Amino acid sequence: MPVVTYDNTDIPVDDEGFFTEPARWTEPMAEQVAKEAGIDTLTERHWIVIRFMRAQYAAKGTGPTVRVLGKTSGVSVKELYQLFPKGPAKTAAKIAGIPKPRGCI
Amino acid sequence: MGKHIVILGGGTAGTMAANRLCRTYDRSECRITVVDQNDDHLYQPGLLFVPFGLAQPRHLVRSRPRQLAPAVDYKMARIDRVDLDARTVRLAGGVRLSYDVLVVATGATLLPEETDGLTGPGWREKVFTFYDLPGAAGLRRALEVFEGGRLVIDVADLPLKCPVAPLEFAFLADWYFQQRGIRDRVELTYVTPLDGAFTQPVAAGALGGLLKDKGIELVTEFALGEVDGEGGRLVSYDEREVPFDLAVVVPLHGGAAYVERSEGLGDELGFVPVDPHTLQLPGRPEVFAIGDAAGLPASKAGSVAHFEGEVLVHNIGRHLAGQPLDASFDGHANCFVETGFHKALLIDFNYDTEPLSGHFPGPVGLPLLKESRAAHLGKLAFEWLYWHSLLPGRELPGIGSAMPEHGKRRIFH
Ligand SMILES: Cc1cc2nc3c(=O)[nH]c(=O)nc-3n(C[C@H](O)[C@H](O)[C@H](O)COP(=O)(O)OP(=O)(O)OC[C@H]3O[C@@H](n4cnc5c(N)ncnc54)[C@H](O)[C@@H]3O)c2cc1C
């Protein structure tokens, strides 16, 4: 399993770079992951989504899809795409240090 | 005193479950009530064929109560709300039903108005869905007068019922225009929010290959944000555009509105988040959900409702007897994928195993993941089976809830 270094800590990730152990995530790591995903600064609006992703993961064991995020996070789908241009659910999950959201079929 | 089992929804799943339960219990043990908002049972798989003139709308609808065993009480009413604590269902008009066991089988609802512009200018003129009867019939007229240009098939988002139906539509459109002799004047494009033609890699490969062979362009990872009917454009949230002369859109799906209104019953999209194996609502052992209404990582398909039914009836029996549940649903689904030119291919999968090649249901059977005439005949025969065997709740010999493994070629990644 690949290991990357964020915030001077070795973090195991999956092949696509998603955290496999969400408990090891810290807020400073989010900034670094975001930069790698092409997002230079995390604004308060980004943080609303990141915290929401973590809370949902803790409650349900998987991160929400974009549609569910749009309905429940207080940030519309349109704005989610502005904040996280390439696939908001996946990008936000990566920055929030949780595994890739399981989509539905 | 007999128990009262209330089944909400008398579509594919509710009807099959009611008829199966009826065979298991006599009236003194269990009273079974089915509630639905109308009396017309629609054979939904037939909707795919209507736009191409291969099925007549009037042949797809039959009386809903007549599909139910005589011992089932049928109530035609709109469901307004479920009160889980009081174990009652409130119907529009104020009638209340109390239940010992509740089965939610109210399916999935189409939500075209949730996508900007989808039901705006051009709706039902050059923007259609074939997922309901008026839409499928309107699309038939639009296809008849279509003399060339860009026809785009778009899936707005997941989940959707019968995830293969939009692909089948694309394959049949290719066939239809060839038969009309104008295929060279029609550009066909398949647009999906997924990163391939289908969810699971092996099936996505096979189905994507078919799109390619048939000259159908594939646009992936397209999250539909807006439909501009007047300008003839689909616009994604990340501001990509797909132009069209005729658009066939599968709208967003949600659960029935009353599920969202009923506290503790639904998830954010109005589906019932039951245990994927027991089909029971966590914390409410007397509440089950099956069919499209269930929020499961399984396909929303009639075949899934059929396989779930077997597990449901067994588990309701155990629950009523005060025993722990022991039947477990594995997510089994199988779908015939119509590919045009009198051919189809069959896919068979479950929660853990993606569609594989080989044969179904055993080594001697229909080829899997490969086009054949036999699978096409299977798809056509399915309509008869639906009304005469599946809805009455009969078992199909050799085809059980658990996904068969023999006859399949395993693929190791
Ligand atoms: C175009 C198309 C093609 C398909 N092809 C296939 C196929 O080839 N194979 C396959 O297996 N599946 C196919 N399906 C999917 C299949 O039809 C559904 O998965 C199946 O019907 C699900 O059954 P259900 O009972 O859960 O929902 P439904 O059959 O939709 O029944 C739900 C019922 O609940 C009722 N209801 C909803 N809300 C309320 C309310 N508030 N009050 C009262 N009643 C209410 C509705 O009137 C309806 O009768 C297809 C679907 C479509 C649209």
PDB file of N, CA and C in Angstrom, chain A residues 2 7 32 45 76:
ATOM      1  N   PRO A   2       0.585   2.241  -0.882  1.00  0.00           N
ATOM      2  CA  PRO A   2       1.425   3.448  -0.930  1.00  0.00           C
ATOM      3  C   PRO A   2       1.381   4.240   0.385  1.00  0.00           C
ATOM      4  N   ASP A   7       2.304  16.725   6.623  1.00  0.00           N
ATOM      5  CA  ASP A   7       2.482  17.284   7.958  1.00  0.00           C
ATOM      6  C   ASP A   7       3.538  16.464   8.735  1.00  0.00           C
ATOM      7  N   GLN A  32      -2.333  20.645   2.367  1.00  0.00           N
ATOM      8  CA  GLN A  32      -1.376  20.017   1.456  1.00  0.00           C
ATOM      9  C   GLN A  32      -2.077  19.172   0.391  1.00  0.00           C
ATOM     10  N   ARG A  45     -15.803  28.305   2.966  1.00  0.00           N
ATOM     11  CA  ARG A  45     -16.809  27.482   2.253  1.00  0.00           C
ATOM     12  C   ARG A  45     -16.267  26.071   1.993  1.00  0.00           C
ATOM     13  N   SER A  76     -24.702  24.451  -2.430  1.00  0.00           N
ATOM     14  CA  SER A  76     -25.416  23.896  -3.591  1.00  0.00           C
ATOM     15  C   SER A  76     -24.453  23.137  -4.504  1.00  0.00           C
TER      16      SER A  76
END
